[in-house]
Coordinates of C-alpha atoms and ligand atoms in Angstrom, one line a residue:
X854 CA 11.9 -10.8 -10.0
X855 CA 11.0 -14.5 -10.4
X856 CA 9.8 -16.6 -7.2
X857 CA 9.9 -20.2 -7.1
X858 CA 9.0 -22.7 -4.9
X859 CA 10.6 -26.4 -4.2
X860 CA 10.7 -29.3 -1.5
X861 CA 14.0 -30.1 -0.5
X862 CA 16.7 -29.2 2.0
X863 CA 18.3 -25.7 2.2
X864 CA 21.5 -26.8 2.8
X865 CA 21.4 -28.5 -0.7
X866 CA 20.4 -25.6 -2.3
X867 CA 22.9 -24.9 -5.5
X868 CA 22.7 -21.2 -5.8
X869 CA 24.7 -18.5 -4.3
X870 CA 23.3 -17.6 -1.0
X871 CA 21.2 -19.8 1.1
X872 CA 18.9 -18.0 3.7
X873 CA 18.4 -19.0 7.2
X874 CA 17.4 -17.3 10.2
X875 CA 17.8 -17.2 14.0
X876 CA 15.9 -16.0 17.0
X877 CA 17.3 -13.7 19.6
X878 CA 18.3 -15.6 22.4
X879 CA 18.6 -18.7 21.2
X880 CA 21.3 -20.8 22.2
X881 CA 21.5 -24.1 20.1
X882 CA 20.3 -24.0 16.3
X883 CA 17.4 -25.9 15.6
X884 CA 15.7 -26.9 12.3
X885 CA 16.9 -25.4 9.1
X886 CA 19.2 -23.2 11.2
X887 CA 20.6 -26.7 12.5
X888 CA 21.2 -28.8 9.0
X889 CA 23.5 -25.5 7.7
X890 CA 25.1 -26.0 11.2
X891 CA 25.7 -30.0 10.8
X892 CA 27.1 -29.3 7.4
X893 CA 29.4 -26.7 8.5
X894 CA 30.6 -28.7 11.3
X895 CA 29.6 -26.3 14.1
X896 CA 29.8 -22.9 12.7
X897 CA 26.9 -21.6 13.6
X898 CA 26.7 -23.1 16.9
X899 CA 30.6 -21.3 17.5
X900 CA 29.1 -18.0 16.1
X901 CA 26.4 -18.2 18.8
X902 CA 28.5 -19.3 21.6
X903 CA 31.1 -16.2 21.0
X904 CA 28.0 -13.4 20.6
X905 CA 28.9 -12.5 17.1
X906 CA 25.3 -12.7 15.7
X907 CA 22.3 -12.4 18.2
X908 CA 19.6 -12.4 16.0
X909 CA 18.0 -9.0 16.3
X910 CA 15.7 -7.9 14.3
X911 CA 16.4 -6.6 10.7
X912 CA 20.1 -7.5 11.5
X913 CA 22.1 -10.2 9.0
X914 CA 25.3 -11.9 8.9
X915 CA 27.2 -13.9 6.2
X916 CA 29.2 -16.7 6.4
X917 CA 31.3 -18.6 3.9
X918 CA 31.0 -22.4 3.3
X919 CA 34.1 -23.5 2.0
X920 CA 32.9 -26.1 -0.1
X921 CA 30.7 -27.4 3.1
X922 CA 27.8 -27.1 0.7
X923 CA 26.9 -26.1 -2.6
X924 CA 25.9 -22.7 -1.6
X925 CA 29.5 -20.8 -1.4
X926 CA 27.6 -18.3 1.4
X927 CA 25.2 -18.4 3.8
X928 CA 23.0 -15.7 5.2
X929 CA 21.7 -15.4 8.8
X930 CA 18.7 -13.3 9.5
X931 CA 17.5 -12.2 12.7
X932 CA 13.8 -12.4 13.7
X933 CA 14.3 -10.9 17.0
X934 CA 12.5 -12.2 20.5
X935 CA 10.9 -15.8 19.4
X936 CA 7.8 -14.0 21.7
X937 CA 6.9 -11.4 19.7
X938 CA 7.8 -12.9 16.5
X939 CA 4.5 -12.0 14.1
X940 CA 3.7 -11.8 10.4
X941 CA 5.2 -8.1 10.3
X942 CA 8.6 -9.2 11.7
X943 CA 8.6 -12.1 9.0
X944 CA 8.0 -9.0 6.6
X945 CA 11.2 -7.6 8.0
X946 CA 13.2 -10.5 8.5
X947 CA 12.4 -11.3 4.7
X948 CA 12.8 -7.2 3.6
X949 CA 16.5 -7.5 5.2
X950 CA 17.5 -10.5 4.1
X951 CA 16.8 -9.9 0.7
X952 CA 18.3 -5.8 0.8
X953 CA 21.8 -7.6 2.2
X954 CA 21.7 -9.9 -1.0
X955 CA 21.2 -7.2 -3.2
X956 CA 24.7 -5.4 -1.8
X957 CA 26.4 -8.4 -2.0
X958 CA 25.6 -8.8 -5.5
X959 CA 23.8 -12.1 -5.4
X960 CA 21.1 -12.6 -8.4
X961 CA 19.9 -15.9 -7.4
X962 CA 19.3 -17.1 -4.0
X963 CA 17.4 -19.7 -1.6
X964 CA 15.5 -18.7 1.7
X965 CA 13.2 -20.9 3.8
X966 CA 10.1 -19.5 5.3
X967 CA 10.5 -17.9 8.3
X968 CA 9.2 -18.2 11.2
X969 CA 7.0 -21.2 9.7
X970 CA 7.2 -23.4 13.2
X971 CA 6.2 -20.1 15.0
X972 CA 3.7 -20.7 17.6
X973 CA 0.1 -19.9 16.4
X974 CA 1.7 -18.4 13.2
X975 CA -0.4 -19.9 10.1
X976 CA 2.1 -21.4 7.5
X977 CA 0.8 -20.0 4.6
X978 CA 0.3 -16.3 5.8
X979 CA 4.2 -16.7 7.1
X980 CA 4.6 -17.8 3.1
X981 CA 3.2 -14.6 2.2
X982 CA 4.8 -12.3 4.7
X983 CA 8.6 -13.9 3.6
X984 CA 7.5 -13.0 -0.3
X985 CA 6.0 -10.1 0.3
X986 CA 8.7 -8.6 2.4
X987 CA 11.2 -10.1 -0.4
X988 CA 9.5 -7.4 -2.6
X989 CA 8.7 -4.6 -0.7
X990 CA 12.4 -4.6 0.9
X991 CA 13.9 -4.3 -3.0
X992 CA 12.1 -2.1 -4.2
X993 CA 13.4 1.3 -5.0
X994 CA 12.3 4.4 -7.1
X995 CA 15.2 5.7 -9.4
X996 CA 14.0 5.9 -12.8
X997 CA 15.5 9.6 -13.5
X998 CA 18.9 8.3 -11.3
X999 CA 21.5 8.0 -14.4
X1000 CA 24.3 6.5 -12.2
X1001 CA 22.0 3.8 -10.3
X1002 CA 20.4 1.3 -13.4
X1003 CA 20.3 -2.0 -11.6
X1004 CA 19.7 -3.8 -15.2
X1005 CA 23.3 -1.8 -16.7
X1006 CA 26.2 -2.6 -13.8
X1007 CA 24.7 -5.6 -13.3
X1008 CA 23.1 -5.7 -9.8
X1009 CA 19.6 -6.3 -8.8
X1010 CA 18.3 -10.1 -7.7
X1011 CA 16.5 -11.4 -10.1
X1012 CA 15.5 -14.8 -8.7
X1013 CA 14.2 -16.1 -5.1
X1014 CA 13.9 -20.1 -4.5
X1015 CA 11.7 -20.8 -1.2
X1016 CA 12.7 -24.5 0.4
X1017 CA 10.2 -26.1 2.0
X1018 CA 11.7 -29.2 3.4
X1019 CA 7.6 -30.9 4.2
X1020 CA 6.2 -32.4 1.2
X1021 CA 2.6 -32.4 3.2
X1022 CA 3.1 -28.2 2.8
X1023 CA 4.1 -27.4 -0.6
X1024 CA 0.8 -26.8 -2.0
X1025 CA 0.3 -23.9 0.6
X1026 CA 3.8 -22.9 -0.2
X1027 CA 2.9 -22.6 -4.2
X1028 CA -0.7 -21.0 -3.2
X1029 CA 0.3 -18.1 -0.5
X1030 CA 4.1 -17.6 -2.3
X1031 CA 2.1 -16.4 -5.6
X1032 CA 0.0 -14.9 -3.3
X1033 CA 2.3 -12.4 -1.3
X1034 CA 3.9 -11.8 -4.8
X1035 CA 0.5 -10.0 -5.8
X1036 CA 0.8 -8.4 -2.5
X1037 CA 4.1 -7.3 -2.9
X1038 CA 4.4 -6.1 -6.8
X1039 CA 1.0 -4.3 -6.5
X1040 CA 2.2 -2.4 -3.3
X1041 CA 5.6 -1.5 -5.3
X1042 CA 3.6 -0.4 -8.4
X1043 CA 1.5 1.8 -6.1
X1044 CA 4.9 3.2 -4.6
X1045 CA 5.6 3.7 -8.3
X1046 CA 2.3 6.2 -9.2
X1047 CA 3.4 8.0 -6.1
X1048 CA 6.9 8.7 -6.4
X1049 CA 6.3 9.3 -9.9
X1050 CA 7.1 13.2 -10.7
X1051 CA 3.9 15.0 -11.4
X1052 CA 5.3 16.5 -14.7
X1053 CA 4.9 12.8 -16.0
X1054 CA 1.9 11.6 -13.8
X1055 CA -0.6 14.2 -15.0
X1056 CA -4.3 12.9 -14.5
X1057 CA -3.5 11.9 -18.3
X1058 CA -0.9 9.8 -17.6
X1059 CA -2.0 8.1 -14.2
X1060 CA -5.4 7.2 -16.3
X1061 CA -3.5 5.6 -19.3
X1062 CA -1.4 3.5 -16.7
X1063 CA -4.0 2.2 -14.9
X1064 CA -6.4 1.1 -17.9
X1065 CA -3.0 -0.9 -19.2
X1066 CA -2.9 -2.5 -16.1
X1067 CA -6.1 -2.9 -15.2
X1068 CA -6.9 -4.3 -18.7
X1069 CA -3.9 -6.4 -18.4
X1070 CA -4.9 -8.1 -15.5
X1071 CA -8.7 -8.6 -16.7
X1072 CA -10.3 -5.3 -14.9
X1073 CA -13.2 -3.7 -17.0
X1074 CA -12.0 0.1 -17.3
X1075 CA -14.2 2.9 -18.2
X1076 CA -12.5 6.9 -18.2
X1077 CA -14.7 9.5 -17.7
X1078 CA -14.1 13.3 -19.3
X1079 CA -14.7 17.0 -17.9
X1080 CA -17.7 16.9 -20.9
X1081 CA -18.9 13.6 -19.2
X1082 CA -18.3 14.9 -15.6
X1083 CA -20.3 18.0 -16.9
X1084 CA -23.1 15.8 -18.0
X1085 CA -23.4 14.0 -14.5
X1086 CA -23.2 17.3 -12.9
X1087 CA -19.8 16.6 -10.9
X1088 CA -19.5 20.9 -10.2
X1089 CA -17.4 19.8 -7.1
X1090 CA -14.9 17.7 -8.6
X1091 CA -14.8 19.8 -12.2
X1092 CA -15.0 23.2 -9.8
X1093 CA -11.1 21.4 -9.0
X1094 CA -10.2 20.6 -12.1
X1095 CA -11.0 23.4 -13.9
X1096 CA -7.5 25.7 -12.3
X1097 CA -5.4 22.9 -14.4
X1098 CA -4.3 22.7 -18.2
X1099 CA -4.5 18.7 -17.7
X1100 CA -7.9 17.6 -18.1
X1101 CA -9.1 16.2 -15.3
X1102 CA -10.1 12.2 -15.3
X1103 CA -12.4 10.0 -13.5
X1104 CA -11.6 6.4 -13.8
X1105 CA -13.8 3.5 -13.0
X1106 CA -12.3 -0.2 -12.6
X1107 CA -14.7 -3.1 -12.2
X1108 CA -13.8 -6.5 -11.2
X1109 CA -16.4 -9.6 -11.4
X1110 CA -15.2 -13.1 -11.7
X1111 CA -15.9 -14.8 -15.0
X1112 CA -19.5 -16.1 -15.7
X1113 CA -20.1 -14.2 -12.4
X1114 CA -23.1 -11.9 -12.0
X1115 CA -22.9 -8.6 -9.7
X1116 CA -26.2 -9.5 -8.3
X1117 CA -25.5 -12.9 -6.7
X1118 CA -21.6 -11.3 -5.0
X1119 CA -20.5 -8.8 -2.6
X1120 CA -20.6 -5.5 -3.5
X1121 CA -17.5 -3.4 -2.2
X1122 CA -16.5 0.2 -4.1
X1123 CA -13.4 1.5 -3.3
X1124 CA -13.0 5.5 -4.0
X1125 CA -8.9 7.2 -4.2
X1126 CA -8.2 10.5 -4.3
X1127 CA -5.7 11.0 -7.1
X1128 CA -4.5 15.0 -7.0
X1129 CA -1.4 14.4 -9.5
X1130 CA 0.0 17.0 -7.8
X1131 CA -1.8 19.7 -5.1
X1132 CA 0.0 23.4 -4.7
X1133 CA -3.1 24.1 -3.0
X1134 CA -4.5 25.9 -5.3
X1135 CA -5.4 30.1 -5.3
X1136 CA -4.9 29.2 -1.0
X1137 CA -1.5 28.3 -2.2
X1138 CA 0.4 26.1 -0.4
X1139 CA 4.2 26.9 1.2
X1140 CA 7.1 26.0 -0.5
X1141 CA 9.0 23.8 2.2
X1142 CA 8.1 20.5 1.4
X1143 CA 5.4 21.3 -1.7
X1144 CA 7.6 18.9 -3.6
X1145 CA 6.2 15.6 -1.7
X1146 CA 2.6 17.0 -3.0
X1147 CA 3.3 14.5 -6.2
X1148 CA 1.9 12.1 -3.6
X1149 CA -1.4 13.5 -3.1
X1150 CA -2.2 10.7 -5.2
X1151 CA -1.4 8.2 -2.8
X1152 CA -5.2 6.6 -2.2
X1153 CA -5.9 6.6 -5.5
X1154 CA -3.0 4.6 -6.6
X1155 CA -3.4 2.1 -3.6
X1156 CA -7.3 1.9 -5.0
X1157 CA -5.8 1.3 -8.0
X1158 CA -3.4 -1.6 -7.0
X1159 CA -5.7 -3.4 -5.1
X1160 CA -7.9 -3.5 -8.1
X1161 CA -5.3 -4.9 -10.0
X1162 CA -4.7 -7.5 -7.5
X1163 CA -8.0 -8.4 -7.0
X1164 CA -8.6 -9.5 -10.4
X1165 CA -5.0 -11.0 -10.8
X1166 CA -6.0 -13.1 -7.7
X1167 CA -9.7 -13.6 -8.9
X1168 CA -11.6 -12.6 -5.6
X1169 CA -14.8 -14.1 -5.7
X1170 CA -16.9 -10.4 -5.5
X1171 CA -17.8 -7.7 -7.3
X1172 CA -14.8 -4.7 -6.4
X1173 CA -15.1 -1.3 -8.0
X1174 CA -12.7 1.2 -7.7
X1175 CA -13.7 5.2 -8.5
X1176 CA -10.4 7.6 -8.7
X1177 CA -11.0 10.9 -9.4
X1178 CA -7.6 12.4 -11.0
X1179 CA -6.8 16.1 -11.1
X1180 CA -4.1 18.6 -10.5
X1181 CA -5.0 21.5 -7.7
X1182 CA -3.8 24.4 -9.3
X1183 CA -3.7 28.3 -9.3
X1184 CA -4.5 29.5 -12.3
X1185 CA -6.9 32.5 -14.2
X1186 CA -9.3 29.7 -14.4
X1187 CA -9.2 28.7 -10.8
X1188 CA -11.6 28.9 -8.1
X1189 CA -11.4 31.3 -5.4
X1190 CA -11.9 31.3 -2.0
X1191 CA -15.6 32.2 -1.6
X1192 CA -16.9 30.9 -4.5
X1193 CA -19.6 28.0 -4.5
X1194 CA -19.8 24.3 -6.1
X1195 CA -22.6 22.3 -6.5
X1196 CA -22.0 18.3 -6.5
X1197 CA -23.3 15.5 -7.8
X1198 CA -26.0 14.9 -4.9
X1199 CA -26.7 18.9 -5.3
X1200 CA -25.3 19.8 -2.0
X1201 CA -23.9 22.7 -2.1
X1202 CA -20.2 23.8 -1.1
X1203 CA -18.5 27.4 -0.2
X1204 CA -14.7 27.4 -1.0
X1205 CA -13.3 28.4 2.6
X1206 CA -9.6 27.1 1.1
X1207 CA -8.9 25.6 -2.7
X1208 CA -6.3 23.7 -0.4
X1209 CA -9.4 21.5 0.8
X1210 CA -9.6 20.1 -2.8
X1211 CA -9.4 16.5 -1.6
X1212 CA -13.0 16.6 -0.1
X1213 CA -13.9 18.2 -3.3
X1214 CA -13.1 15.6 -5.3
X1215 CA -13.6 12.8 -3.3
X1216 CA -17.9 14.5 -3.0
X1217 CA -18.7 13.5 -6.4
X1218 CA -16.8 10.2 -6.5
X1219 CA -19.0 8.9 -3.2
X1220 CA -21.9 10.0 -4.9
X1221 CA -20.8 8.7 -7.9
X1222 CA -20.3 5.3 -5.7
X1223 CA -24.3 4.8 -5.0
X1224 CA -25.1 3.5 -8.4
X1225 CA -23.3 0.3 -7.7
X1226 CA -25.3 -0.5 -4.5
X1227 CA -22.6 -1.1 -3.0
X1228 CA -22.5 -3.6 0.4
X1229 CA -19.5 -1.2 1.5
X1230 CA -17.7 1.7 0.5
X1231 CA -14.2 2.5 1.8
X1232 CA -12.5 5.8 0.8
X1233 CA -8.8 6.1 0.6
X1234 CA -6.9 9.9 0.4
X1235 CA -4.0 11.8 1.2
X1236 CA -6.5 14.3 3.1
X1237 CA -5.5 16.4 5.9
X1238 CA -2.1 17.5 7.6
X1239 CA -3.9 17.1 11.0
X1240 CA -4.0 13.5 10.7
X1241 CA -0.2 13.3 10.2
X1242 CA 0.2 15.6 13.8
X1243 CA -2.7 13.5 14.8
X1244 CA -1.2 9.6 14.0
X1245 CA 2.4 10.3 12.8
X1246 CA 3.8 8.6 10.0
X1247 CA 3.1 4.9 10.5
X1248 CA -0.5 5.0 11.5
X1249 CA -3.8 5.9 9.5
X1250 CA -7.0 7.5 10.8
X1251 CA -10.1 5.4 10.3
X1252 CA -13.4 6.8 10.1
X1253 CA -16.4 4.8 10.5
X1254 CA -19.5 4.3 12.5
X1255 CA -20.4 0.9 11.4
X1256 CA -18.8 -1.2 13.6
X1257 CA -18.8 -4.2 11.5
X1258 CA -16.7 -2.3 8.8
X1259 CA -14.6 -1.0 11.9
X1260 CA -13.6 -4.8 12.9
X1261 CA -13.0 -5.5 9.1
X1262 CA -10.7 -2.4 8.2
X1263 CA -9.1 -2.7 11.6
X1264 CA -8.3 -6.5 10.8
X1265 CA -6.8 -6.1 7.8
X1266 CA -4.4 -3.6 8.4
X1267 CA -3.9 -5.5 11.2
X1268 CA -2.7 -8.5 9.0
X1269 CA -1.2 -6.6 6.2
X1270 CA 1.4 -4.9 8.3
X1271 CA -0.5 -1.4 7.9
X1272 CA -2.1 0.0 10.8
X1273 CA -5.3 1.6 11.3
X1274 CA -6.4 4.1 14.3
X1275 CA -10.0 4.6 15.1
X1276 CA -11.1 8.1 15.0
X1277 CA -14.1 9.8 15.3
X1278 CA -17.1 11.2 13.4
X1279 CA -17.8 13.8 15.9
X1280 CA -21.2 15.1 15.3
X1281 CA -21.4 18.5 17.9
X1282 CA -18.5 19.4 15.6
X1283 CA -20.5 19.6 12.1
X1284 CA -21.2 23.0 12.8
X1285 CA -17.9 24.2 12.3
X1286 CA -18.8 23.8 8.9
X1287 CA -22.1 25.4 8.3
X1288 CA -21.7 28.5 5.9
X1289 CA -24.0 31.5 5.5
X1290 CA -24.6 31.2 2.1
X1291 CA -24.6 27.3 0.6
X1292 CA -25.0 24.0 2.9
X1293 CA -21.8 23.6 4.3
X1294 CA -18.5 25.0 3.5
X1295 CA -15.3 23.2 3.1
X1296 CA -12.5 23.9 5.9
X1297 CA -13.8 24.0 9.4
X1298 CA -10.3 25.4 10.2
X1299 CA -6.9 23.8 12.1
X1300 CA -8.6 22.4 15.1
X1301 CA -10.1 18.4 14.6
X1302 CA -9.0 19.1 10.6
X1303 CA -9.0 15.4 9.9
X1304 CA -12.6 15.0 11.9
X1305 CA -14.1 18.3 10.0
X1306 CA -12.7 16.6 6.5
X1307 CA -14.6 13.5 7.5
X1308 CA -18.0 15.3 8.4
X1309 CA -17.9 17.0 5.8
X1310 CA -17.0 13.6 3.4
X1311 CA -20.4 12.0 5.5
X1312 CA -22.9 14.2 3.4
X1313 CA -21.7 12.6 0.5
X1314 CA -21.8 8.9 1.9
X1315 CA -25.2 8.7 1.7
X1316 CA -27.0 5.2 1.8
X1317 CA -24.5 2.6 1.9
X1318 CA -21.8 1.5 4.9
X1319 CA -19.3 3.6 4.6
X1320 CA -15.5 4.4 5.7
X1321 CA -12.9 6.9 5.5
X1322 CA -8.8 6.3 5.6
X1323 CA -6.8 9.6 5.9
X1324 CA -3.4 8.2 4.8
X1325 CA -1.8 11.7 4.8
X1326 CA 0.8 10.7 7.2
X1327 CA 1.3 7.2 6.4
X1328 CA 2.0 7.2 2.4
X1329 CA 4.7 9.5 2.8
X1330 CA 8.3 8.2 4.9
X1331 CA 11.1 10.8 5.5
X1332 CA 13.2 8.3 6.3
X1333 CA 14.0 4.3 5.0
X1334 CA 11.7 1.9 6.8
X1335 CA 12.5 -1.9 7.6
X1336 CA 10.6 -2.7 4.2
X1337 CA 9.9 0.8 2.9
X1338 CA 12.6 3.4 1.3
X1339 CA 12.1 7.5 1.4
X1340 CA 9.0 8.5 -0.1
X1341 CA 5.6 7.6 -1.6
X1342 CA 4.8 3.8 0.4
X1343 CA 2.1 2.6 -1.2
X1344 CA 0.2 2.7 2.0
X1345 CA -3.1 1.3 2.1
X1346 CA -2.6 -1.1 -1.0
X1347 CA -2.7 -4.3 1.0
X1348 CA -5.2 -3.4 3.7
X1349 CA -7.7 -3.2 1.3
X1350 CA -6.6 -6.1 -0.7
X1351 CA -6.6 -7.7 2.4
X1352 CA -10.4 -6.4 3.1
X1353 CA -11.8 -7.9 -0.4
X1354 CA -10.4 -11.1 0.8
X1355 CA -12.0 -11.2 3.5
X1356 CA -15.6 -10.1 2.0
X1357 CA -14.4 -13.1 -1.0
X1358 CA -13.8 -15.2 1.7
X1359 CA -17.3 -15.9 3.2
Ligands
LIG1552 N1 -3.1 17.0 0.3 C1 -3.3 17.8 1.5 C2 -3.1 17.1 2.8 C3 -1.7 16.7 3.1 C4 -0.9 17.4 3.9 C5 -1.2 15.5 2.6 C6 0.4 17.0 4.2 C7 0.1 15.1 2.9 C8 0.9 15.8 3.7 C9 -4.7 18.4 1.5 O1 -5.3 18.6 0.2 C10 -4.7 19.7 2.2 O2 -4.1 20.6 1.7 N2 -5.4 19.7 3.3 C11 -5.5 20.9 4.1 C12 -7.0 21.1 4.5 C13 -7.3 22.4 5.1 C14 -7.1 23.5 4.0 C15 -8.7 22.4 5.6 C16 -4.7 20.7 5.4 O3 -4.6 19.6 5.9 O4 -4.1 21.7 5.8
LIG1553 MN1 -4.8 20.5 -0.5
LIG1554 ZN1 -4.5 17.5 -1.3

């Protein structure tokens, strides 16, 4: 989908849908709302007047012009109680706007940015929000759905005009537009990895995808084998791996601005845990609901997105991202319960359940994250059930005892629409994971799950600031969001895109 930006007046526009919006409770149309109004001779003021649109939230309604105006319809979108009115709601606003175009059929449309008078709301973040919503409210995943191929009956929007009526603005406009279009394609691309059946996202596959992208966009990419895992002595992450026919893959992506030198930038490693697909293992996993386990490669592909974006928006830092890929499965080859890995840092670990494979994994890849001296490193996985009971399904559990790291994580989930809870690195618990017969062992059982993951994940952290995100509830919807459809969300993606901008910022 193309965006484009223009100055003019909406109710110029030559396309077929204009979009406008309206605040709940508003009684006579101002701004953009009001020129559509003048050139339909009071329409909108009438529609008000009788009740028929009240501008919730996520609600729309269509009009016809009858040769009024160029634009044979026009589309009202709610934003709801003028407020509460925020960046998210823009998202929204934007996400249904666009979703009631698509059913009606319309390829090419108009919108202006919403919510761009807003109180204290900054222009060009509203700009971002509207574009970014705009893509994450069309996206769907149906690439196996023989009946529903947008490009063969003809449906799909393929092109989005923003009107910006203030000359003095457009340069923000162009700027934060392209912007939230980064935002929004890497998020869907991430959504893409996830929903992606594991058959075709083997560790194979997911690393082939990401160096096309990553080179694309200008990302140095280096793939590491099992014999090159061997060779660093990853026995945590291979002790995984080695259950699976797929070879197991741990892919590095680098991003440093041109003529650019790591030393004189920020440092920030990102690490994604990418299980392709996780039956648990020999500790094998139910069957109700293993199907959603494609998804256990939600952090990595949101590592891998913001990567992507990072370069395509040429943050001024040095951003690595480490994603160790693998499947978790039972096999003759696999682990056992019992049994003992050694990782990278030669700490030693006693299976207590294969099912904890996501720690596993994730051991080497923080090790692995030290070389880069690194002014922060931020994990990112799909890693315990108990944060999902813990946090539900639209929050994420953030680990971290550096409080500056805190306020920046909690800031940028905060602005990109995905929020963050604080939760704790409980230390009188750590015992729960003490074995009898290596250093720690890795379940400490049910109770605190989420906190016992991240203790254990802390003797792997070692001398750098570090955080963890347990996305195991948030990357995964049951049900359509506002801006989100059933299935892998891409969670993550833009809070951490968010977080290098910030760091790229100062
Ligand atoms: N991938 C799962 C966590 C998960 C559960 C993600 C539900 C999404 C939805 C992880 O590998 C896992 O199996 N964790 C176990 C850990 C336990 C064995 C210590 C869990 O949460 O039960
Ligand atoms: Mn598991
Ligand atoms: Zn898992």
């Amino acid at each position: 989908m193309q965006i484009h930006v223009k100055q003019g007046l909406i109710q110029e526009e030559d396309t077929e849908l204009v979009v406008v919006n309206l605040f709940e409770g508003v009684s006579t149309p101002g701004g953009a709302l009001k020129a559509v109004d003048q050139a339909l001779n009071g329409l909108i003021t009438q529609l008000i007047e009788e009740k028929d649109f009240r501008g919730r939230l996520g609600e729309t309604h269509l009009i016809y012009s009858q040769g009024a105006m160029p634009a044979p319809r026009v589309l009202i979108t709610g934003l709801g109680k003028a407020e509460i009115f925020d960046l998210d709601r823009a998202r929204q606003a934007a996400a249904a706007a666009a979703r009631r175009a698509r059913k009606l059929g319309v390829s090419r449309y108009s919108t202006i940015v919403h919510g761009a008078g807003q109180g204290d709301l900054d222009y060009g973040r509203a700009a971002q929000a509207v574009v970014e919503g705009t893509f994450l409210g069309l996206y769907r995943f149906d690439g196996y759905d023989r009946d529903n191929k947008p490009e063969e009956t003809g449906l799909g929007v393929s092109q989005v005009t923003v009107v910006e009526v203030d000359d003095s603005r457009l340069d923000s406009l162009r700027e934060n537009a392209s912007i939230g279009q980064v935002y929004g394609e890497a998020t869907n691309w991430a959504r893409d990895l996830a929903n992606e059946p594991s058959n075709f996202l083997t560790p194979g596959e997911l690393s082939r995808r990401v160096s096309e992208r990553g080179q694309q966009a200008g990302l140095r990419v280096e793939v590491l084998g099992e014999a090159e895992m061997a060779e660093m002595g990853a026995g945590s992450f291979l002790g995984i791996a080695q259950g699976s026919d797929q070879e197991g893959q741990f892919i590095v992506l680098e991003h440093l601005p041109k003529g650019r030198n790591a030393g004189d930038l920020t440092t920030v490693v990102l690490v994604g845990k990418a299980i392709t697909f996780d039956t648990g293992g020999i500790s094998l996993k139910p069957k109700t609901n293993m199907w959603k386990m494609k998804n256990d490669m939600g952090g990595g592909g949101a590592t891998a997105a913001a990567l992507v974006a990072t370069a395509l928006l040429n943050l001024p830092i040095h951003a690595v991202g480490i994603i160790p890929a693998t499947e978790n499965m039972p096999s003759g080859r696999a682990i056992k319960p019992g049994d003992v890995l050694t990782a990278m840092n030669g700490k030693t670990v006693e299976i207590i359940s294969t099912d904890a494979e996501g720690r596993q994994v994730l051991a080497d890849a923080l090790c692995y994250a030290q070389r880069f001296d690194p002014a922060a490193v931020v994990d990112i996985a799909t890693l315990t059930g108990s944060i999902g009971i813990a946090l539900g399904r639209k929050i994420a559990g953030l680990f971290c005892d550096n409080d500056e790291l805190r306020g920046r994580l909690s800031d940028a989930g905060q602005l990109a629409g995905e929020p963050l809870w604080p939760m704790p690195i409980y230390k009188p618990y750590r015992k729960l994971i003490d074995s009898d017969v290596a250093d720690m062992k890795n379940s400490g059982g049910a109770y605190g799950g989420a906190i016992n993951a991240a203790l254990f994940l802390k003797e792997f952290a070692e001398g750098y600031p570090w955080a963890h995100l347990d996305v195991a509830g948030a990357s995964w919807q049951d049900e359509q969001g506002p801006y989100s459809v059933r299935g892998g969300t891409g969670y993550g993606t833009r809070l951490l895109i968010e977080l290098l901008r910030g760091y790229g910022q100062e």
